[in-house]
Amino acid sequence: MINNATPQETRPAVVLLHSSMSSRSQWSELMKQQESDFRFIAVDLLGYGKSPFPDHVEGAAFSLAHEADAVSAALAAHLDAGEPFHLIGHSYGGATALRLARQMQERVLSLALFEPVAFHLLAKDDAARIEIETVVAAILAAGSEQDATRIFIDYWNRAGAFDALAPEQQARFTAQIAKVKLDFQALLGEPASLSDMAALDMPALLLHGQHAPASTRRVAEQLAAALPNANLAQTKGGHMAPITHAAAVNPLLAGFLAGTAVLSD
């Protein structure tokens, strides 16, 4: 078989999964900085960016399996059959990355996660899980979609963050709250446990912001302990640091990719 690949096509593939209420464009700066060394595939998760809202499966709740299957289908257009790749995820994209890594473990070269919202990994009586379940309950009980969005935005940023946004930004985020509710359904309904994470033995990096909420900081710490080949590091910023503090987060991701790319050669 003749190999017609150009040098650009032989760069290691890196799959990027974004947070809720975001899109693949959140990774544009990282992609621009590292495009000479890696071939990035940034995917819009269901209901965000240019990806369609998920179809409901009759008789079944929306799940991380549905999300991961959609990512897998999208990757088929960019990767050769069986081609390995590095995997990076932030927040909901991080939880989706965990599910994808379990489904495609033989192809995932490394796993870098910034505050994956894999709340299903926390014990039912963990204060951090109780905290986020209280937030989810408030979102579901909110009197309007805008009120629900305010609760969501303020939890991940700061009190008053939603009201400080321009009206057009408020409207854009409010239009996405229906998918956010499905995201939480998928996250809290995922059957995987911390013991299942022991099978993911690829090099892994867990990151959290210094101002992270207790819920995601706890997930990052427990995951770093459960994954057999993981390191844990703290960055500037809070939960949205890959966007708000990209200058601090991107060098850590790039350094991790460079190190694992050498190991996989």
Short mmCIF file of N, CA and C in Angstrom, two decimals, residues 123-255:
data_model
loop_
_atom_site.label_atom_id
_atom_site.label_comp_id
_atom_site.label_asym_id
_atom_site.label_seq_id
_atom_site.Cartn_x
_atom_site.Cartn_y
_atom_site.Cartn_z
N ALA A 123 -19.25 9.44 46.04
CA ALA A 123 -20.18 8.69 46.89
C ALA A 123 -21.44 9.52 47.13
N LYS A 124 -22.56 8.85 47.32
CA LYS A 124 -23.84 9.52 47.50
C LYS A 124 -23.82 10.50 48.68
N ASP A 125 -23.05 10.14 49.72
CA ASP A 125 -23.02 10.98 50.91
C ASP A 125 -21.85 11.96 50.92
N ASP A 126 -21.11 12.05 49.82
CA ASP A 126 -20.01 13.00 49.73
C ASP A 126 -20.59 14.41 49.68
N ALA A 127 -20.06 15.30 50.52
CA ALA A 127 -20.58 16.67 50.59
C ALA A 127 -20.48 17.37 49.24
N ALA A 128 -19.44 17.05 48.46
CA ALA A 128 -19.28 17.67 47.15
C ALA A 128 -20.38 17.22 46.19
N ARG A 129 -20.77 15.95 46.28
CA ARG A 129 -21.87 15.48 45.41
C ARG A 129 -23.20 16.09 45.85
N ILE A 130 -23.40 16.19 47.16
CA ILE A 130 -24.62 16.81 47.67
C ILE A 130 -24.70 18.26 47.21
N GLU A 131 -23.56 18.94 47.18
CA GLU A 131 -23.52 20.33 46.73
C GLU A 131 -24.03 20.45 45.30
N ILE A 132 -23.48 19.63 44.39
CA ILE A 132 -23.87 19.77 42.99
C ILE A 132 -25.30 19.27 42.76
N GLU A 133 -25.73 18.26 43.50
CA GLU A 133 -27.11 17.79 43.34
C GLU A 133 -28.10 18.86 43.80
N THR A 134 -27.71 19.65 44.79
CA THR A 134 -28.54 20.77 45.24
C THR A 134 -28.65 21.82 44.14
N VAL A 135 -27.54 22.08 43.45
CA VAL A 135 -27.55 23.04 42.34
C VAL A 135 -28.43 22.52 41.20
N VAL A 136 -28.28 21.24 40.87
CA VAL A 136 -29.09 20.66 39.80
C VAL A 136 -30.57 20.74 40.14
N ALA A 137 -30.92 20.43 41.39
CA ALA A 137 -32.32 20.50 41.81
C ALA A 137 -32.86 21.92 41.66
N ALA A 138 -32.03 22.91 41.99
CA ALA A 138 -32.46 24.30 41.86
C ALA A 138 -32.67 24.68 40.39
N ILE A 139 -31.79 24.18 39.52
CA ILE A 139 -31.93 24.46 38.08
C ILE A 139 -33.24 23.86 37.56
N LEU A 140 -33.53 22.62 37.95
CA LEU A 140 -34.73 21.96 37.46
C LEU A 140 -36.01 22.58 38.03
N ALA A 141 -35.90 23.18 39.23
CA ALA A 141 -37.08 23.76 39.87
C ALA A 141 -37.26 25.23 39.54
N ALA A 142 -36.33 25.83 38.80
CA ALA A 142 -36.39 27.25 38.51
C ALA A 142 -37.67 27.61 37.76
N GLY A 143 -38.15 28.83 38.02
CA GLY A 143 -39.41 29.25 37.44
C GLY A 143 -39.36 29.55 35.96
N SER A 144 -38.17 29.78 35.42
CA SER A 144 -38.04 30.07 34.00
C SER A 144 -36.69 29.55 33.51
N GLU A 145 -36.56 29.46 32.19
CA GLU A 145 -35.29 29.03 31.62
C GLU A 145 -34.19 30.03 31.94
N GLN A 146 -34.53 31.32 31.97
CA GLN A 146 -33.53 32.33 32.31
C GLN A 146 -33.07 32.18 33.76
N ASP A 147 -33.99 31.92 34.67
CA ASP A 147 -33.62 31.71 36.07
C ASP A 147 -32.72 30.49 36.22
N ALA A 148 -33.06 29.42 35.49
CA ALA A 148 -32.24 28.21 35.53
C ALA A 148 -30.83 28.49 35.02
N THR A 149 -30.75 29.27 33.95
CA THR A 149 -29.45 29.61 33.38
C THR A 149 -28.65 30.47 34.35
N ARG A 150 -29.30 31.39 35.04
CA ARG A 150 -28.62 32.23 36.02
C ARG A 150 -27.98 31.37 37.12
N ILE A 151 -28.71 30.38 37.60
CA ILE A 151 -28.17 29.49 38.64
C ILE A 151 -26.95 28.75 38.12
N PHE A 152 -27.04 28.26 36.89
CA PHE A 152 -25.95 27.50 36.29
C PHE A 152 -24.71 28.37 36.10
N ILE A 153 -24.86 29.53 35.47
CA ILE A 153 -23.73 30.41 35.20
C ILE A 153 -23.09 30.91 36.49
N ASP A 154 -23.91 31.28 37.45
CA ASP A 154 -23.36 31.82 38.70
C ASP A 154 -22.61 30.77 39.51
N TYR A 155 -23.06 29.51 39.44
CA TYR A 155 -22.36 28.46 40.19
C TYR A 155 -20.95 28.27 39.67
N TRP A 156 -20.78 28.25 38.36
CA TRP A 156 -19.47 27.98 37.78
C TRP A 156 -18.57 29.21 37.72
N ASN A 157 -19.13 30.36 37.94
CA ASN A 157 -18.34 31.60 37.86
C ASN A 157 -18.35 32.32 39.20
N ARG A 158 -19.38 33.10 39.43
CA ARG A 158 -19.51 33.81 40.70
C ARG A 158 -20.93 34.34 40.77
N ALA A 159 -21.38 34.66 41.97
CA ALA A 159 -22.71 35.24 42.12
C ALA A 159 -22.78 36.55 41.35
N GLY A 160 -23.83 36.71 40.56
CA GLY A 160 -24.01 37.92 39.77
C GLY A 160 -23.40 37.86 38.39
N ALA A 161 -22.72 36.76 38.06
CA ALA A 161 -22.05 36.66 36.75
C ALA A 161 -23.04 36.72 35.60
N PHE A 162 -24.18 36.04 35.74
CA PHE A 162 -25.16 36.03 34.65
C PHE A 162 -25.74 37.42 34.43
N ASP A 163 -26.12 38.10 35.50
CA ASP A 163 -26.73 39.43 35.36
C ASP A 163 -25.74 40.46 34.83
N ALA A 164 -24.44 40.18 34.95
CA ALA A 164 -23.43 41.10 34.44
C ALA A 164 -23.21 40.96 32.94
N LEU A 165 -23.78 39.91 32.34
CA LEU A 165 -23.61 39.68 30.91
C LEU A 165 -24.51 40.61 30.10
N ALA A 166 -24.09 40.87 28.87
CA ALA A 166 -24.92 41.64 27.95
C ALA A 166 -26.19 40.83 27.63
N PRO A 167 -27.29 41.49 27.33
CA PRO A 167 -28.55 40.78 27.05
C PRO A 167 -28.43 39.71 25.97
N GLU A 168 -27.65 39.99 24.92
CA GLU A 168 -27.52 38.98 23.86
C GLU A 168 -26.77 37.74 24.35
N GLN A 169 -25.81 37.91 25.26
CA GLN A 169 -25.11 36.77 25.84
C GLN A 169 -26.04 35.98 26.75
N GLN A 170 -26.83 36.68 27.53
CA GLN A 170 -27.81 36.01 28.39
C GLN A 170 -28.76 35.16 27.55
N ALA A 171 -29.22 35.72 26.45
CA ALA A 171 -30.14 34.99 25.58
C ALA A 171 -29.47 33.77 24.96
N ARG A 172 -28.20 33.92 24.56
CA ARG A 172 -27.49 32.80 23.94
C ARG A 172 -27.33 31.65 24.93
N PHE A 173 -26.95 31.96 26.16
CA PHE A 173 -26.79 30.91 27.16
C PHE A 173 -28.13 30.29 27.55
N THR A 174 -29.15 31.13 27.68
CA THR A 174 -30.47 30.62 28.06
C THR A 174 -31.00 29.65 27.01
N ALA A 175 -30.67 29.89 25.75
CA ALA A 175 -31.12 29.00 24.67
C ALA A 175 -30.50 27.61 24.78
N GLN A 176 -29.44 27.47 25.58
CA GLN A 176 -28.74 26.19 25.70
C GLN A 176 -29.05 25.44 26.99
N ILE A 177 -29.89 26.00 27.86
CA ILE A 177 -30.11 25.38 29.16
C ILE A 177 -30.82 24.02 29.04
N ALA A 178 -31.61 23.84 27.97
CA ALA A 178 -32.28 22.54 27.80
C ALA A 178 -31.25 21.42 27.64
N LYS A 179 -30.17 21.69 26.90
CA LYS A 179 -29.14 20.66 26.76
C LYS A 179 -28.35 20.48 28.06
N VAL A 180 -28.14 21.58 28.79
CA VAL A 180 -27.46 21.47 30.08
C VAL A 180 -28.21 20.52 31.01
N LYS A 181 -29.53 20.60 31.00
CA LYS A 181 -30.32 19.70 31.84
C LYS A 181 -30.09 18.24 31.44
N LEU A 182 -29.99 17.99 30.14
CA LEU A 182 -29.69 16.63 29.67
C LEU A 182 -28.27 16.23 30.07
N ASP A 183 -27.35 17.19 30.02
CA ASP A 183 -25.97 16.90 30.44
C ASP A 183 -25.95 16.40 31.88
N PHE A 184 -26.66 17.09 32.76
CA PHE A 184 -26.70 16.67 34.17
C PHE A 184 -27.37 15.31 34.31
N GLN A 185 -28.41 15.06 33.53
CA GLN A 185 -29.07 13.75 33.56
C GLN A 185 -28.08 12.65 33.20
N ALA A 186 -27.29 12.91 32.16
CA ALA A 186 -26.30 11.92 31.73
C ALA A 186 -25.21 11.73 32.78
N LEU A 187 -24.76 12.82 33.36
CA LEU A 187 -23.66 12.75 34.34
C LEU A 187 -24.05 11.99 35.59
N LEU A 188 -25.22 12.31 36.14
CA LEU A 188 -25.63 11.69 37.39
C LEU A 188 -26.17 10.28 37.17
N GLY A 189 -26.51 9.95 35.93
CA GLY A 189 -27.01 8.61 35.64
C GLY A 189 -25.95 7.64 35.14
N GLU A 190 -24.73 8.11 34.94
CA GLU A 190 -23.66 7.24 34.43
C GLU A 190 -23.34 6.15 35.45
N PRO A 191 -23.32 4.88 35.04
CA PRO A 191 -23.12 3.78 35.98
C PRO A 191 -21.68 3.52 36.39
N ALA A 192 -20.71 4.15 35.74
CA ALA A 192 -19.30 3.87 36.05
C ALA A 192 -18.94 4.32 37.47
N SER A 193 -17.99 3.60 38.07
CA SER A 193 -17.52 3.90 39.42
C SER A 193 -16.03 4.16 39.41
N LEU A 194 -15.49 4.60 40.53
CA LEU A 194 -14.06 4.85 40.63
C LEU A 194 -13.26 3.58 40.36
N SER A 195 -13.77 2.44 40.78
CA SER A 195 -13.05 1.19 40.54
C SER A 195 -12.93 0.88 39.06
N ASP A 196 -13.89 1.33 38.25
CA ASP A 196 -13.81 1.13 36.80
C ASP A 196 -12.67 1.93 36.18
N MET A 197 -12.29 3.00 36.83
CA MET A 197 -11.24 3.87 36.28
C MET A 197 -9.86 3.21 36.31
N ALA A 198 -9.70 2.20 37.14
CA ALA A 198 -8.40 1.53 37.25
C ALA A 198 -7.97 0.89 35.94
N ALA A 199 -8.91 0.61 35.06
CA ALA A 199 -8.57 -0.02 33.78
C ALA A 199 -7.97 0.97 32.79
N LEU A 200 -8.13 2.27 33.05
CA LEU A 200 -7.61 3.29 32.14
C LEU A 200 -6.16 3.59 32.50
N ASP A 201 -5.25 2.81 31.94
CA ASP A 201 -3.85 2.88 32.35
C ASP A 201 -2.99 3.73 31.43
N MET A 202 -3.59 4.47 30.50
CA MET A 202 -2.81 5.38 29.67
C MET A 202 -2.32 6.56 30.52
N PRO A 203 -1.25 7.26 30.10
CA PRO A 203 -0.83 8.46 30.83
C PRO A 203 -1.99 9.44 30.94
N ALA A 204 -2.16 10.01 32.13
CA ALA A 204 -3.30 10.90 32.36
C ALA A 204 -2.86 12.13 33.15
N LEU A 205 -3.51 13.24 32.88
CA LEU A 205 -3.27 14.48 33.60
C LEU A 205 -4.62 15.03 34.05
N LEU A 206 -4.74 15.30 35.36
CA LEU A 206 -5.94 15.90 35.93
C LEU A 206 -5.59 17.32 36.37
N LEU A 207 -6.37 18.29 35.92
CA LEU A 207 -6.16 19.68 36.26
C LEU A 207 -7.39 20.26 36.93
N HIS A 208 -7.17 21.17 37.88
CA HIS A 208 -8.28 21.93 38.44
C HIS A 208 -7.80 23.34 38.77
N GLY A 209 -8.71 24.29 38.72
CA GLY A 209 -8.39 25.68 39.02
C GLY A 209 -8.28 25.91 40.51
N GLN A 210 -7.50 26.88 40.90
CA GLN A 210 -7.32 27.15 42.32
C GLN A 210 -8.60 27.66 42.97
N HIS A 211 -9.53 28.19 42.16
CA HIS A 211 -10.81 28.65 42.69
C HIS A 211 -11.95 27.73 42.26
N ALA A 212 -11.64 26.47 42.03
CA ALA A 212 -12.65 25.51 41.61
C ALA A 212 -13.67 25.27 42.71
N PRO A 213 -14.93 25.01 42.34
CA PRO A 213 -15.92 24.63 43.36
C PRO A 213 -15.57 23.26 43.94
N ALA A 214 -16.09 23.00 45.11
CA ALA A 214 -15.77 21.76 45.80
C ALA A 214 -16.12 20.53 44.96
N SER A 215 -17.21 20.61 44.20
CA SER A 215 -17.68 19.43 43.46
C SER A 215 -16.65 18.95 42.45
N THR A 216 -16.13 19.86 41.62
CA THR A 216 -15.19 19.43 40.58
C THR A 216 -13.78 19.21 41.12
N ARG A 217 -13.40 19.96 42.14
CA ARG A 217 -12.10 19.73 42.76
C ARG A 217 -12.04 18.31 43.35
N ARG A 218 -13.13 17.92 43.98
CA ARG A 218 -13.20 16.59 44.58
C ARG A 218 -13.13 15.49 43.51
N VAL A 219 -13.84 15.69 42.39
CA VAL A 219 -13.78 14.71 41.31
C VAL A 219 -12.36 14.58 40.78
N ALA A 220 -11.69 15.71 40.54
CA ALA A 220 -10.33 15.68 40.00
C ALA A 220 -9.38 14.95 40.95
N GLU A 221 -9.51 15.21 42.24
CA GLU A 221 -8.63 14.57 43.22
C GLU A 221 -8.88 13.07 43.28
N GLN A 222 -10.13 12.67 43.29
CA GLN A 222 -10.44 11.24 43.37
C GLN A 222 -10.05 10.51 42.09
N LEU A 223 -10.25 11.15 40.95
CA LEU A 223 -9.86 10.53 39.68
C LEU A 223 -8.35 10.36 39.59
N ALA A 224 -7.61 11.37 40.03
CA ALA A 224 -6.15 11.30 39.98
C ALA A 224 -5.64 10.14 40.82
N ALA A 225 -6.34 9.85 41.92
CA ALA A 225 -5.95 8.73 42.77
C ALA A 225 -6.38 7.39 42.18
N ALA A 226 -7.48 7.39 41.43
CA ALA A 226 -8.02 6.13 40.90
C ALA A 226 -7.34 5.69 39.62
N LEU A 227 -6.96 6.64 38.76
CA LEU A 227 -6.30 6.29 37.51
C LEU A 227 -4.87 5.84 37.81
N PRO A 228 -4.43 4.72 37.26
CA PRO A 228 -3.13 4.15 37.64
C PRO A 228 -1.91 4.93 37.17
N ASN A 229 -2.07 5.83 36.19
CA ASN A 229 -0.90 6.52 35.63
C ASN A 229 -1.20 8.01 35.47
N ALA A 230 -1.70 8.62 36.57
CA ALA A 230 -2.17 10.00 36.49
C ALA A 230 -1.38 10.94 37.39
N ASN A 231 -1.31 12.18 36.97
CA ASN A 231 -0.77 13.27 37.78
C ASN A 231 -1.85 14.32 37.94
N LEU A 232 -1.79 15.03 39.09
CA LEU A 232 -2.76 16.07 39.40
C LEU A 232 -2.04 17.40 39.54
N ALA A 233 -2.59 18.46 38.93
CA ALA A 233 -1.98 19.79 39.03
C ALA A 233 -3.06 20.85 39.14
N GLN A 234 -2.69 21.95 39.78
CA GLN A 234 -3.60 23.08 39.95
C GLN A 234 -3.15 24.24 39.06
N THR A 235 -4.12 24.97 38.52
CA THR A 235 -3.83 26.13 37.68
C THR A 235 -4.47 27.38 38.27
N LYS A 236 -4.17 28.51 37.69
CA LYS A 236 -4.87 29.73 38.04
C LYS A 236 -6.32 29.62 37.58
N GLY A 237 -7.17 30.46 38.16
CA GLY A 237 -8.55 30.52 37.70
C GLY A 237 -9.46 29.53 38.38
N GLY A 238 -10.67 29.44 37.86
CA GLY A 238 -11.67 28.54 38.39
C GLY A 238 -12.07 27.48 37.39
N HIS A 239 -13.33 27.08 37.41
CA HIS A 239 -13.78 25.98 36.56
C HIS A 239 -13.64 26.29 35.07
N MET A 240 -13.77 27.55 34.71
CA MET A 240 -13.70 27.92 33.30
C MET A 240 -12.30 28.37 32.89
N ALA A 241 -11.28 27.98 33.64
CA ALA A 241 -9.91 28.42 33.36
C ALA A 241 -9.41 28.09 31.95
N PRO A 242 -9.81 26.96 31.32
CA PRO A 242 -9.34 26.74 29.95
C PRO A 242 -9.75 27.86 28.99
N ILE A 243 -10.76 28.65 29.38
CA ILE A 243 -11.20 29.79 28.57
C ILE A 243 -10.69 31.10 29.17
N THR A 244 -10.92 31.27 30.48
CA THR A 244 -10.57 32.54 31.12
C THR A 244 -9.08 32.67 31.42
N HIS A 245 -8.39 31.56 31.61
CA HIS A 245 -6.96 31.56 31.94
C HIS A 245 -6.22 30.59 31.01
N ALA A 246 -6.52 30.71 29.72
CA ALA A 246 -5.90 29.81 28.75
C ALA A 246 -4.38 29.93 28.76
N ALA A 247 -3.85 31.10 29.06
CA ALA A 247 -2.40 31.30 29.08
C ALA A 247 -1.74 30.47 30.17
N ALA A 248 -2.49 30.10 31.20
CA ALA A 248 -1.95 29.25 32.26
C ALA A 248 -2.21 27.78 32.00
N VAL A 249 -3.35 27.47 31.40
CA VAL A 249 -3.74 26.08 31.18
C VAL A 249 -3.07 25.46 29.96
N ASN A 250 -3.03 26.20 28.85
CA ASN A 250 -2.53 25.64 27.60
C ASN A 250 -1.09 25.13 27.68
N PRO A 251 -0.15 25.83 28.35
CA PRO A 251 1.21 25.29 28.45
C PRO A 251 1.26 23.94 29.17
N LEU A 252 0.40 23.75 30.15
CA LEU A 252 0.36 22.46 30.85
C LEU A 252 -0.14 21.36 29.93
N LEU A 253 -1.17 21.66 29.15
CA LEU A 253 -1.69 20.68 28.21
C LEU A 253 -0.66 20.38 27.12
N ALA A 254 -0.01 21.43 26.62
CA ALA A 254 0.99 21.25 25.56
C ALA A 254 2.18 20.44 26.07
N GLY A 255 2.63 20.73 27.27
CA GLY A 255 3.75 19.97 27.83
C GLY A 255 3.40 18.51 28.04
#
